[in-house]
Short mmCIF file of C-alpha atoms and ligand atoms in Angstrom, two decimals:
data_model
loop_
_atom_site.label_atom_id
_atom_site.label_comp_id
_atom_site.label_asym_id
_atom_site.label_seq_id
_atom_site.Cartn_x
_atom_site.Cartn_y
_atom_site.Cartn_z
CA UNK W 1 -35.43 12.92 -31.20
CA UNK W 2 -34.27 16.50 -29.68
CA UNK W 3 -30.54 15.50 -29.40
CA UNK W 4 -29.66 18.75 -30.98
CA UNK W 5 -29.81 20.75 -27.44
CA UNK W 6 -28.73 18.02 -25.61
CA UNK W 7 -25.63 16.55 -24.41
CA UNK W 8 -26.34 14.17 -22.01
CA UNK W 9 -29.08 10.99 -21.53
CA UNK W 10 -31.72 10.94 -19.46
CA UNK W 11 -31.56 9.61 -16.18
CA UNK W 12 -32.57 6.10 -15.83
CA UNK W 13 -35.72 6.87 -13.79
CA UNK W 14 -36.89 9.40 -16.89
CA UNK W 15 -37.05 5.84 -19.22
CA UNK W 16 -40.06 4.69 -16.52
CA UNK W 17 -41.90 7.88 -15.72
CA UNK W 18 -42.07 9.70 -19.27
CA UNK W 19 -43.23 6.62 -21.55
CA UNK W 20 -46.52 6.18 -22.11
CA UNK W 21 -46.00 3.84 -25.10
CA UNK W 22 -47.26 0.88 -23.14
CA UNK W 23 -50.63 2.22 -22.79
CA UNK W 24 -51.26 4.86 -25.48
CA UNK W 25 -49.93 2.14 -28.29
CA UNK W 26 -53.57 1.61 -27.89
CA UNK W 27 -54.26 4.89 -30.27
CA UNK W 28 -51.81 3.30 -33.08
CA UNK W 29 -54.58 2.88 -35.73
CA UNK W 30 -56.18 6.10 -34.70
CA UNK W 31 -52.35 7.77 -35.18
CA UNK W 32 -51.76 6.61 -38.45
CA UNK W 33 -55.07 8.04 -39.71
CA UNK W 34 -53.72 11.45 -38.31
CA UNK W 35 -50.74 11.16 -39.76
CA UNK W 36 -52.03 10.04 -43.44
CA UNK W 37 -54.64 13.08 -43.03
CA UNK W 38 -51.60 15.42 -42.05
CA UNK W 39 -49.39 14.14 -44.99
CA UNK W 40 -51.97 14.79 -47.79
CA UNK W 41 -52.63 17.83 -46.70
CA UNK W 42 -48.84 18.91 -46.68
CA UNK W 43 -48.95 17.73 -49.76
CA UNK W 44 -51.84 19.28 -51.36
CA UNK W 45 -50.88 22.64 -49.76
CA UNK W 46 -47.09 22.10 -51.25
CA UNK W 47 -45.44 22.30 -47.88
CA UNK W 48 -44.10 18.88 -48.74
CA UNK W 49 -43.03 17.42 -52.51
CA UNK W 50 -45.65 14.89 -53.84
CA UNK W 51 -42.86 12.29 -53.93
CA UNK W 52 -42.32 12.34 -49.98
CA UNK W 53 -45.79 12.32 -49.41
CA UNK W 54 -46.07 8.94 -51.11
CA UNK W 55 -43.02 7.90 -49.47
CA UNK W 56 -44.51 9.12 -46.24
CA UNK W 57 -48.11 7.40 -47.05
CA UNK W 58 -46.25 3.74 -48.61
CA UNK W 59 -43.82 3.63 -44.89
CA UNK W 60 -47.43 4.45 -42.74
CA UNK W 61 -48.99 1.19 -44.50
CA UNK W 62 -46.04 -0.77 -43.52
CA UNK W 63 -45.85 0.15 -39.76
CA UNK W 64 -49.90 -0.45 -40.05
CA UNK W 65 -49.57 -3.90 -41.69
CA UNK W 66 -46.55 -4.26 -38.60
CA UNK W 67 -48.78 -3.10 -35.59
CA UNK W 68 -51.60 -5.19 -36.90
CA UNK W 69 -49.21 -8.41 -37.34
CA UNK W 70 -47.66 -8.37 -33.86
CA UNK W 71 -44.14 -7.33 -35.28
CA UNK W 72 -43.80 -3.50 -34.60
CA UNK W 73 -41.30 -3.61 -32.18
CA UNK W 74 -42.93 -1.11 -29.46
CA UNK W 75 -39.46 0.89 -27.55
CA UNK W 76 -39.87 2.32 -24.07
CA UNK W 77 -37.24 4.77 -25.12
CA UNK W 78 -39.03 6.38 -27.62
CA UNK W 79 -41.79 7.71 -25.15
CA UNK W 80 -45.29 7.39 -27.17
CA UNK W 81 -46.70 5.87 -29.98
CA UNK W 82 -45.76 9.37 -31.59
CA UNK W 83 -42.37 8.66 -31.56
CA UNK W 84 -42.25 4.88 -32.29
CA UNK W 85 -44.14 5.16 -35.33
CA UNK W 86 -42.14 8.44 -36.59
CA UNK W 87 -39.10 6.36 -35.82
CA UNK W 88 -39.77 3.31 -37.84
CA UNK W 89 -40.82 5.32 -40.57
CA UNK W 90 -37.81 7.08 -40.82
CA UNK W 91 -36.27 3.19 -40.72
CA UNK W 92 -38.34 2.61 -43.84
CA UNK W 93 -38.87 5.76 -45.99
CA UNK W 94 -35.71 7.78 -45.02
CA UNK W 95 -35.70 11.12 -44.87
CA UNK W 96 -38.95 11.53 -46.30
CA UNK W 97 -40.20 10.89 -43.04
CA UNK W 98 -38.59 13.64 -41.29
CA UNK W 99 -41.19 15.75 -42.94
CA UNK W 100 -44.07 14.34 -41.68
CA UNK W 101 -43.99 16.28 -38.21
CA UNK W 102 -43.99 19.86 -40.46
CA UNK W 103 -46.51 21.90 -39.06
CA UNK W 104 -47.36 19.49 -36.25
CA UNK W 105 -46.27 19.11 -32.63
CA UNK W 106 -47.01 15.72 -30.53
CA UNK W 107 -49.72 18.22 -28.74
CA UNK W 108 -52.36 18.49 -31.54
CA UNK W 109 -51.42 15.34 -32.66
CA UNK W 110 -52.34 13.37 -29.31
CA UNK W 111 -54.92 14.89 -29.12
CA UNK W 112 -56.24 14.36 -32.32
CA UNK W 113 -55.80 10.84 -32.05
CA UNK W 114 -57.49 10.28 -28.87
CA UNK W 115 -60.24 12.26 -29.68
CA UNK W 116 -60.50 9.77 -33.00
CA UNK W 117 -60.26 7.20 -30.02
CA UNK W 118 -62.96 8.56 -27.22
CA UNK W 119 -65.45 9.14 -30.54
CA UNK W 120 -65.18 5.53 -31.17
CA UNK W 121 -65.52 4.33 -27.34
CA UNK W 122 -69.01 6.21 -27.37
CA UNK W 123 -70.22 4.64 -30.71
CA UNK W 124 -69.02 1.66 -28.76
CA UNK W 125 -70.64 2.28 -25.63
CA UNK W 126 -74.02 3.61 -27.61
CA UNK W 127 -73.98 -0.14 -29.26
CA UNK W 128 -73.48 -2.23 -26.11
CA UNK W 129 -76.31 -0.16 -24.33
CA UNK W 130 -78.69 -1.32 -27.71
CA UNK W 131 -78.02 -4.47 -26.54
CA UNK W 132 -78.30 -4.46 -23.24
CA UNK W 133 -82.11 -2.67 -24.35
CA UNK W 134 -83.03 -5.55 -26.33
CA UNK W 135 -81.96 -8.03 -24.00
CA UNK W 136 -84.69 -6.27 -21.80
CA UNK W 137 -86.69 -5.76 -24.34
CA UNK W 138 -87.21 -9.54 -25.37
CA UNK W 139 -87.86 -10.30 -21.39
CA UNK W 140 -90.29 -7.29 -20.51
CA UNK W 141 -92.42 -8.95 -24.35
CA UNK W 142 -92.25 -12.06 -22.46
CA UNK W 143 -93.33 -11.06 -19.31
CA UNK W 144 -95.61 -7.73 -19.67
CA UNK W 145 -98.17 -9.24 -17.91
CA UNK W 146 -96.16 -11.00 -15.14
CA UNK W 147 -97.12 -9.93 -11.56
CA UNK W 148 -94.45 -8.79 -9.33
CA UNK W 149 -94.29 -7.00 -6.08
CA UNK W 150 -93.80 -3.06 -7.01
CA UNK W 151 -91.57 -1.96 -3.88
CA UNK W 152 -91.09 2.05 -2.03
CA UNK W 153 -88.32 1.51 1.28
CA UNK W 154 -88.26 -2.12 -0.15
CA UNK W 155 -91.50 -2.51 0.99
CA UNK W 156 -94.33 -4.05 -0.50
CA UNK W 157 -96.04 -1.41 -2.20
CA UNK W 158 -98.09 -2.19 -5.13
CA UNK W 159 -98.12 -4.37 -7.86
CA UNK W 160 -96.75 -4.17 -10.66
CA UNK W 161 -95.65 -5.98 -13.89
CA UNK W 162 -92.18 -7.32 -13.96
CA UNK W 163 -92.28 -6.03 -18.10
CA UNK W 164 -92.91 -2.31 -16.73
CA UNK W 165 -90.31 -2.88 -13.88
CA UNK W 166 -87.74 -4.17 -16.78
CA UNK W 167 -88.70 -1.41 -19.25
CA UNK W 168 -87.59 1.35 -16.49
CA UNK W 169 -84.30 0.20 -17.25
CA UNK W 170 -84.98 0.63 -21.22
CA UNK W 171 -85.90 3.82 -20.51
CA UNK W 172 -82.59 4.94 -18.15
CA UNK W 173 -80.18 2.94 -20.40
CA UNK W 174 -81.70 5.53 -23.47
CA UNK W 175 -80.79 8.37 -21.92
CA UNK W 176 -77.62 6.87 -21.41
CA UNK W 177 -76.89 6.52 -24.83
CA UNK W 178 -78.21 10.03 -25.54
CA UNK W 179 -75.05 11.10 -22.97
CA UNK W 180 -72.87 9.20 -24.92
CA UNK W 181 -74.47 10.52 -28.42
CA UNK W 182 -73.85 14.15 -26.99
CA UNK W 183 -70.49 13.78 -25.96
CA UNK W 184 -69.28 12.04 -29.24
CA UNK W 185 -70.90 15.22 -30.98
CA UNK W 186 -69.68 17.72 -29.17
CA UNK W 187 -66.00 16.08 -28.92
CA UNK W 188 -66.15 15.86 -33.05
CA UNK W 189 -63.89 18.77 -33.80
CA UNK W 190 -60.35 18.78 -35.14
CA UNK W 191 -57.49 19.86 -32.88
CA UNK W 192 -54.76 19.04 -35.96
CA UNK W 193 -53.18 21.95 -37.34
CA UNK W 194 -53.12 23.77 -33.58
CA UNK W 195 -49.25 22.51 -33.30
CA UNK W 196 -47.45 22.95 -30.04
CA UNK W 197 -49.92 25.80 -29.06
CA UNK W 198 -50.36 28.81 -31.23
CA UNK W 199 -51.02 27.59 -34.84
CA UNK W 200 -47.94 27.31 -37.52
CA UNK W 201 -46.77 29.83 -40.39
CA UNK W 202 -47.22 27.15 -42.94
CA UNK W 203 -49.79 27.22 -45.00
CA UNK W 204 -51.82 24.59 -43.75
CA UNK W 205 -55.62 24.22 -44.22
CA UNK W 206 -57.07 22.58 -41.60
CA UNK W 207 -60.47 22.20 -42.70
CA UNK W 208 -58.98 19.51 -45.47
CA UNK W 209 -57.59 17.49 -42.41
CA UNK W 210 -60.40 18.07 -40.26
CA UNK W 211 -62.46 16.82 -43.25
CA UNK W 212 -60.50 13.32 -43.65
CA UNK W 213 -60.72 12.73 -40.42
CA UNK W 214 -64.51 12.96 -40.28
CA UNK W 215 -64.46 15.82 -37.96
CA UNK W 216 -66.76 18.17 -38.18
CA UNK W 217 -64.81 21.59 -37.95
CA UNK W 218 -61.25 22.29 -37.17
CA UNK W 219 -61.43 24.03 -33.23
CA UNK W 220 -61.41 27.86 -33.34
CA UNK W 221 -58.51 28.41 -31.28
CA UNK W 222 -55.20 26.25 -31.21
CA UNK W 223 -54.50 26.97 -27.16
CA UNK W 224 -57.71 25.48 -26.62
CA UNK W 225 -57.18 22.63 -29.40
CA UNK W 226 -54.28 21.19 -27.30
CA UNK W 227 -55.28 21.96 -24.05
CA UNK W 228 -59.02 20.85 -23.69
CA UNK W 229 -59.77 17.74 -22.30
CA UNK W 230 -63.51 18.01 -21.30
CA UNK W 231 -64.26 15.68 -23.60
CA UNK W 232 -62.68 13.18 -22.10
CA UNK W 233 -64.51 14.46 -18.76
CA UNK W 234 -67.61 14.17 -20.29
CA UNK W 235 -66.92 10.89 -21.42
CA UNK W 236 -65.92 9.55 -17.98
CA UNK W 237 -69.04 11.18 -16.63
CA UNK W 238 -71.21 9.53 -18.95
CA UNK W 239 -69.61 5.75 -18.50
CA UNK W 240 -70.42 7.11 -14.10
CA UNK W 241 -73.83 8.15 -14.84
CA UNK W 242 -74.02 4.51 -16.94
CA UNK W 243 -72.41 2.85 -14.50
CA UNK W 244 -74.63 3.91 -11.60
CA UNK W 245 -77.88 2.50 -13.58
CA UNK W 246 -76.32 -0.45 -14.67
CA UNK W 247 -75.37 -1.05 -10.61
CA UNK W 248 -78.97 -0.91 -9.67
CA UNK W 249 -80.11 -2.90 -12.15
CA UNK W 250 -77.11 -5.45 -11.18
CA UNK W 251 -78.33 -4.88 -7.62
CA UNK W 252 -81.81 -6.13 -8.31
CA UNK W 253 -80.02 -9.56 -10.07
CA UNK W 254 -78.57 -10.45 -6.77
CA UNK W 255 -81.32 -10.08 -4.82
CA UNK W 256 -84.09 -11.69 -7.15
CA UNK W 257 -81.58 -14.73 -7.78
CA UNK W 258 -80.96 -15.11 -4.16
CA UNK W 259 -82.94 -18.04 -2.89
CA UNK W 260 -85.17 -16.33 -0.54
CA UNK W 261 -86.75 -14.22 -3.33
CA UNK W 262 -86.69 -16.93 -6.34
CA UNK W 263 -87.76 -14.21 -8.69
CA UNK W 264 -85.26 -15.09 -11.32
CA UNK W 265 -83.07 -17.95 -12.06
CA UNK W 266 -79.77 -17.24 -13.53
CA UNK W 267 -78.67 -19.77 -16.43
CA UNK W 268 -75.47 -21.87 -15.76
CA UNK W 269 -73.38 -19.70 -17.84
CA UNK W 270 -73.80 -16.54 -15.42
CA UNK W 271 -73.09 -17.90 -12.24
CA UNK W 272 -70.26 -19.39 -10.24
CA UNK W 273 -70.09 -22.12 -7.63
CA UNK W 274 -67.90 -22.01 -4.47
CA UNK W 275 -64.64 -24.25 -3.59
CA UNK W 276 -66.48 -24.77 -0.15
CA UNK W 277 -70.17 -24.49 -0.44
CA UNK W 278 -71.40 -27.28 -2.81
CA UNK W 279 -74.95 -25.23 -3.30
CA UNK W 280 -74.35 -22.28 -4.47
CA UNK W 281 -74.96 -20.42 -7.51
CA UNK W 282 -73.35 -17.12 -7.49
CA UNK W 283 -74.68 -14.02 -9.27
CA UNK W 284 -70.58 -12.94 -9.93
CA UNK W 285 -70.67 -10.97 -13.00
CA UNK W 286 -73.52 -8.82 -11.24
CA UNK W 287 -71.71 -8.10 -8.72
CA UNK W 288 -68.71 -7.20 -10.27
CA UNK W 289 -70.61 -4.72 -12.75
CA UNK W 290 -72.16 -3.28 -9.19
CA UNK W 291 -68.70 -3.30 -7.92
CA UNK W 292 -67.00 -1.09 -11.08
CA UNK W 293 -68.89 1.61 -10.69
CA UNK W 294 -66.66 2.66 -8.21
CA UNK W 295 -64.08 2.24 -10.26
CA UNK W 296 -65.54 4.15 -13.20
CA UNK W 297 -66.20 7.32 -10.87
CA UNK W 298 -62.39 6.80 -10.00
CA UNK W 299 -61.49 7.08 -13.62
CA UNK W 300 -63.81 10.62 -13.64
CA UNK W 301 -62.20 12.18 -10.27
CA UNK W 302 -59.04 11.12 -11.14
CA UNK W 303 -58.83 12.86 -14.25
CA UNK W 304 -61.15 15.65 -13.27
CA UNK W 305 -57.91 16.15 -10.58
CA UNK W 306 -55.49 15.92 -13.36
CA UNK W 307 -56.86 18.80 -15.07
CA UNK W 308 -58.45 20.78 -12.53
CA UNK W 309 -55.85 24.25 -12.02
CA UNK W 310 -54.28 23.23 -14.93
CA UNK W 311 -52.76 26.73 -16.90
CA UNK W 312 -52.88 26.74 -20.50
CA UNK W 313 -51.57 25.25 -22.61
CA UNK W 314 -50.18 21.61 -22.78
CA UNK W 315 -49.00 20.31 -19.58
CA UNK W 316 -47.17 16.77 -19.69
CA UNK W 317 -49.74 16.26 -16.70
CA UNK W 318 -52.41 15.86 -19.80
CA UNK W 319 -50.90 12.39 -20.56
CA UNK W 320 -52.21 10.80 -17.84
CA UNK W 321 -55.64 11.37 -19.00
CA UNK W 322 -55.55 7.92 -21.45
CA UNK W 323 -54.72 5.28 -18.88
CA UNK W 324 -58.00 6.59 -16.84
CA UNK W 325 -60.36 6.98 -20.05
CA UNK W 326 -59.18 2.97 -21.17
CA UNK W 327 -60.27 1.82 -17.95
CA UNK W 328 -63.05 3.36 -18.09
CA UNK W 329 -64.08 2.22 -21.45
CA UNK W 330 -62.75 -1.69 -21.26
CA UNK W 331 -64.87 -1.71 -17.71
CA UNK W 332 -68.23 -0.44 -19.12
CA UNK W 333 -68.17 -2.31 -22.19
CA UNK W 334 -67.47 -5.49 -20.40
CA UNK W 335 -70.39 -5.13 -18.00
CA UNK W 336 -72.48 -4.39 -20.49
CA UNK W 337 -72.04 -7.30 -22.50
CA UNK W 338 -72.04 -9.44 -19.43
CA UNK W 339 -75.19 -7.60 -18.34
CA UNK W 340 -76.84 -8.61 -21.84
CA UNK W 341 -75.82 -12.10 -21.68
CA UNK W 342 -77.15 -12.22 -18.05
CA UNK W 343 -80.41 -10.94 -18.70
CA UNK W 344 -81.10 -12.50 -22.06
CA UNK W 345 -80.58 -16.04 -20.07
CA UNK W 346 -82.18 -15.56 -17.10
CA UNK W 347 -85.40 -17.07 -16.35
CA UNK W 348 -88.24 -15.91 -14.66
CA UNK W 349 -90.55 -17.74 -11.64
CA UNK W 350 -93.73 -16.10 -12.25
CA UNK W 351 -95.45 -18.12 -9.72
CA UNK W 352 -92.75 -16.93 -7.34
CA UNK W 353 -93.07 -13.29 -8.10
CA UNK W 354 -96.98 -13.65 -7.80
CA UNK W 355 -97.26 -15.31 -4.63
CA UNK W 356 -94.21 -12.47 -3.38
CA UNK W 357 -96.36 -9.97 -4.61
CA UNK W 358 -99.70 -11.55 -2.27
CA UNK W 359 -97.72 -10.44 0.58
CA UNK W 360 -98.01 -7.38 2.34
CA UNK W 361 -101.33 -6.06 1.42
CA UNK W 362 -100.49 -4.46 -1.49
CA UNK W 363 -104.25 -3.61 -2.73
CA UNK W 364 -104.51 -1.73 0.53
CA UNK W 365 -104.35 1.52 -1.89
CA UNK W 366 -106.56 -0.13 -3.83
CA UNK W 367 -109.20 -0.66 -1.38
CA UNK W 368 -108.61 3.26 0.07
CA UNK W 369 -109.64 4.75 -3.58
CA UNK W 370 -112.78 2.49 -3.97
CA UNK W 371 -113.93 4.00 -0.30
CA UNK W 372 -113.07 7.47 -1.95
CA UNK W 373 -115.00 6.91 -5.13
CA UNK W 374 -117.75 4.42 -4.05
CA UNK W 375 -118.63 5.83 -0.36
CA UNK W 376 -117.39 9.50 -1.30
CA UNK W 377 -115.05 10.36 1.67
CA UNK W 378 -111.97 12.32 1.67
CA UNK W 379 -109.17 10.59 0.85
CA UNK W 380 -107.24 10.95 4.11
CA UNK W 381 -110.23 9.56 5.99
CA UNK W 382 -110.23 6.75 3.36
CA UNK W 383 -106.79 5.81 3.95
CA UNK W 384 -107.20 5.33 8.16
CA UNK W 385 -110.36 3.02 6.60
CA UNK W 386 -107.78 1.11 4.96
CA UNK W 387 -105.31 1.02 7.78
CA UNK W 388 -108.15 -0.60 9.97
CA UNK W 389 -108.65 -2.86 7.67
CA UNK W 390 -105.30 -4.30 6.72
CA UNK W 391 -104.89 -4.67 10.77
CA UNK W 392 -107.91 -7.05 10.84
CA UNK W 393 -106.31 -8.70 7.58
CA UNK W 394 -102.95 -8.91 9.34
CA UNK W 395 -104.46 -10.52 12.41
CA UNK W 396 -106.73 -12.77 10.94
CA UNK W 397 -103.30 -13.73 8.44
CA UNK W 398 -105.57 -13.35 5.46
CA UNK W 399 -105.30 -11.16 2.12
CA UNK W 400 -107.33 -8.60 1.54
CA UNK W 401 -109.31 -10.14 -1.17
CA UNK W 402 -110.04 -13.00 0.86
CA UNK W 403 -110.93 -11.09 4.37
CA UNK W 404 -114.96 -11.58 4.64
CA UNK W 405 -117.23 -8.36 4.22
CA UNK W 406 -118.14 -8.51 7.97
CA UNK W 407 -114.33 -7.90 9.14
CA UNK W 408 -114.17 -4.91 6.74
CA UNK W 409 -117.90 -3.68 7.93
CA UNK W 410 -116.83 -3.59 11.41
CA UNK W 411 -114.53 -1.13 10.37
CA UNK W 412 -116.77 1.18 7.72
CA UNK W 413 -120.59 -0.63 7.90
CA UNK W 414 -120.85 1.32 4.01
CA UNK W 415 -118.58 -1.35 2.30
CA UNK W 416 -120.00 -3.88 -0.11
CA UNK W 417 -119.19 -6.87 -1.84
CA UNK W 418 -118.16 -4.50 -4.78
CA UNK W 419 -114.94 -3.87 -3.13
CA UNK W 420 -114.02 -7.00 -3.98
CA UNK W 421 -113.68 -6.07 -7.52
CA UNK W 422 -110.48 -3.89 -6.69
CA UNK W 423 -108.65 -5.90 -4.41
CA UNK W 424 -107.19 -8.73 -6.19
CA UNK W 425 -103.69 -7.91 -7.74
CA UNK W 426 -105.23 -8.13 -11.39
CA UNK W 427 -107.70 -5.41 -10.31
CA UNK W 428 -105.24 -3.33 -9.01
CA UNK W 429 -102.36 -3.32 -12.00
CA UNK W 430 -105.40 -3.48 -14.35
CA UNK W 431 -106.52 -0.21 -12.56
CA UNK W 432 -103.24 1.56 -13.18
CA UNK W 433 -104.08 2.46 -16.93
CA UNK W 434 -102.82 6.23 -16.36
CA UNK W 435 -99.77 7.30 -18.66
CA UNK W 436 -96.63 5.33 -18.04
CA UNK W 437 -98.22 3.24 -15.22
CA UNK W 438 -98.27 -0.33 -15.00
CA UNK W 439 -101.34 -1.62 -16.54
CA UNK W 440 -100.55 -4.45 -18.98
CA UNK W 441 -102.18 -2.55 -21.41
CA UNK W 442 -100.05 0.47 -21.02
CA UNK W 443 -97.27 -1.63 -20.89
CA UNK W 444 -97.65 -2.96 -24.26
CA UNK W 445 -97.82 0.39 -25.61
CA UNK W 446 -94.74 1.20 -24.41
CA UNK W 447 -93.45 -1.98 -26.03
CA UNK W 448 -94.75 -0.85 -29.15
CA UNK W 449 -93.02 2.37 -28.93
CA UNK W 450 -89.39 0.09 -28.17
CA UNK W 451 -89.83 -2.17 -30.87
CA UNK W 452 -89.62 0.72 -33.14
CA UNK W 453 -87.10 2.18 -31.36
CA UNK W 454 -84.72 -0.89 -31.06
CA UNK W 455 -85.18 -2.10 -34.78
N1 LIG R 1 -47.25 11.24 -24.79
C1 LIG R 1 -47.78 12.57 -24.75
C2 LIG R 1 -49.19 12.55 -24.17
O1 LIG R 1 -49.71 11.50 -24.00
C3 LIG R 1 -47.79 13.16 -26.12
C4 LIG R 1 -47.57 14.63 -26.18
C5 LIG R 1 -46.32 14.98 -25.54
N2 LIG R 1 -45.87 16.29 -25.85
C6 LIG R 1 -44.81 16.77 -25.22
N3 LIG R 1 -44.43 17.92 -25.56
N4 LIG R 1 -44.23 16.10 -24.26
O2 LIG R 1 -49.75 13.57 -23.83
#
């Protein structure tokens, strides 16, 4: 391609460090969008005859129809999918095709393409999180009412509903896609028409290509146009930030399916036996979305390190930022549809989670505030009330709602049967109705507000 100054070959070892054809073949479709956007424009600004511009356009719909059929014959030697595809057009079209790089350098063309490319991961990522909502969605409907132990240190704290616990994740996964939403906005400006670095004397109009290519504006300045790559940072950071919810939420999965909680059963389809252990019923897939998230935040510092230092303006160092932004992508979109599918098939032991949620004296709050309210002490004073109290439960191995009124008088001689009415776990997530708390009540409004949301 640049024999002109050269008289020798590269040395063997340059044919397997410079190609990057076996990954970034990957932006083919997005490359031949470019290009057609590029040609037309050439055309319509009568840098290039109308006649090679058809040419140019008829050879791009080959190589398409080629890459899409498994018979583009992808060469090593000719570096990128840049090159290949400029190559077998030229095999096709001629010398018609030797026109298509006026005005252009591989620089704003790479990175035109995989900006085309990281825009589509985030619409990508944006859907899979839907689903992954509605999967929740459908369970927290199911189960808004469903008593659960609420936990603080992975204690038992207070109850809760295991809808309101699931619609915390609803709520995390949103903001997720708003990350996602942002980034695939802010990436959505043109870098065609920046060439190698400092623009071209043709008379191009890059608003025209930066229009075809559904972009909002071309980029101000061309250095900038081929040397950014915080987009693809912000990318990576928002598939980490994803990743890290998705993790606890895959964390909770392996310990409610694990026998000694019982809180969930996980459907055939989701788990995996062992080649020794006859019994078991392994919670795999949510432990390998836990495990990625390493991975992801390897794909962020990794790149982050590629282009931290780096001068201005393209740096062959920049083409190592696709292999880390693939991984990234393949990784999150295949936990989240394995997080979907897990969730939507799980099933729930209610009677398990209730009985869970008996231990631990989790009304003890509950029992504190009616000594506030009812017998009007301070709350701190309340609270060592409470204390006593759940000591005489704990040695008497009763719950609080069943401890007699005599055990609880020994301790403050003002209590009455009316505390009873606040220490069963009803009482006490019925008793949360304050915005966003647990109450089933409030829980179905915040239902309400998904249902609309995830139409
Ligand atoms: N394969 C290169 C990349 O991925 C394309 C641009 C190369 N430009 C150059 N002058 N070497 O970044």
């Amino acid at each position: 391609m640049w024999g002109g100054r050269f008289a020798a070959g590269p040395a063997a070892i340059m044919e397997v460090i410079t190609p990057s054809i076996d990954f970034d073949k990957r932006m083919a479709m997005q490359d031949i969008a470019g290009s057609r956007a590029h040609c037309r424009m050439l055309a319509l600004q009568q840098i290039i005859s109308q006649f090679d511009a058809e040419e140019i356009l008829r050879g791009l719909d080959i190589v398409e129809r080629e890459i899409k059929d498994g018979t583009f014959a992808f060469s090593r030697k000719l570096e990128d999918i840049h090159l290949n595809i400029e190559n077998r057009l030229k095999e096709l079209v001629g010398d018609a095709a030797g026109r298509l790089h006026t005005a252009r350098s591989r620089n704003d063309q790479v990175v035109t393409d995989f900006r085309l490319w990281v825009r589509e991961a985030c619409a990508r990522a944006e859907e899979g999180l839907q689903e992954l909502q509605r999967a929740l969605f459908a369970q927290a409907e199911k189960h808004y009412a469903t008593l659960m132990p609420g936990y603080t240190h992975m204690q038992p704290a207070q109850p809760i509903t295991f809808g309101h616990h699931l619609l915390a994740y609803v709520e995390m996964f949103y903001r997720d896609r708003g990350r996602f939403a942002d980034c695939s906005k802010r990436l959505n400006e043109s870098p065609l028409g920046a060439a190698a670095l400092a623009g071209t004397p043709y008379p191009i109009d890059r608003d025209v290509t930066a229009k075809t290519l559904g972009f909002a504006r071309a980029m101000r300045n061309s250095l900038d146009a081929v040397s950014a790559r915080d987009f693809a940072l912000e990318y990576l950071a928002a598939c980490t930030i994803m990743s890290t919810n998705i993790s606890r939420l895959a964390a909770e999965i392996v310990q409610w399916s694990t026998p000694a909680f019982g809180f969930i059963r996980l459907s055939d389809a989701f788990t995996t036996g062992s080649s020794i252990m006859p019994q078991k019923r392994n919670p795999d897939a949510a432990e390998l979305i836990r495990g990625k998230t390493g991975r992801v935040l390897g794909d962020f510092v990794a790149l982050a390190s590629v282009v931290k230092g780096l001068v201005l303006a393209y740096g062959t160092d920049l083409q190592e930022d696709k292999e880390r932004v693939f991984d990234a992508a393949d990784t999150v979109e295949v936990s989240l549809a394995a997080m979907a599918g897990m969730i939507a098939d799980a099933s729930v032991n209610d009677t398990v989670m209730r009985t869970a949620a008996e231990a631990g004296f989790p009304t003890a709050t509950d029992l504190a505030d009616w000594v506030v309210v009812k017998l009007k002490k301070p709350f701190r004073e309340a609270h060592h009330i409470a204390g006593a109290i759940v000591k005489r439960a704990e040695d008497a191995r009763l719950t609080l709602d069943k401890l007699p009124l005599k055990e609880m008088q020994a301790v403050e001689p003002g209590i009455t049967e009316d505390v009873y009415k606040v220490l069963s776990l009803e009482a006490s997530v019925n008793a949360r109705m304050s915005y966003g708390g647990t109450a089933p009540d409030r829980v179905r409004e915040q239902l309400y507000f998904w249902r609309e949301k995830l139409k």
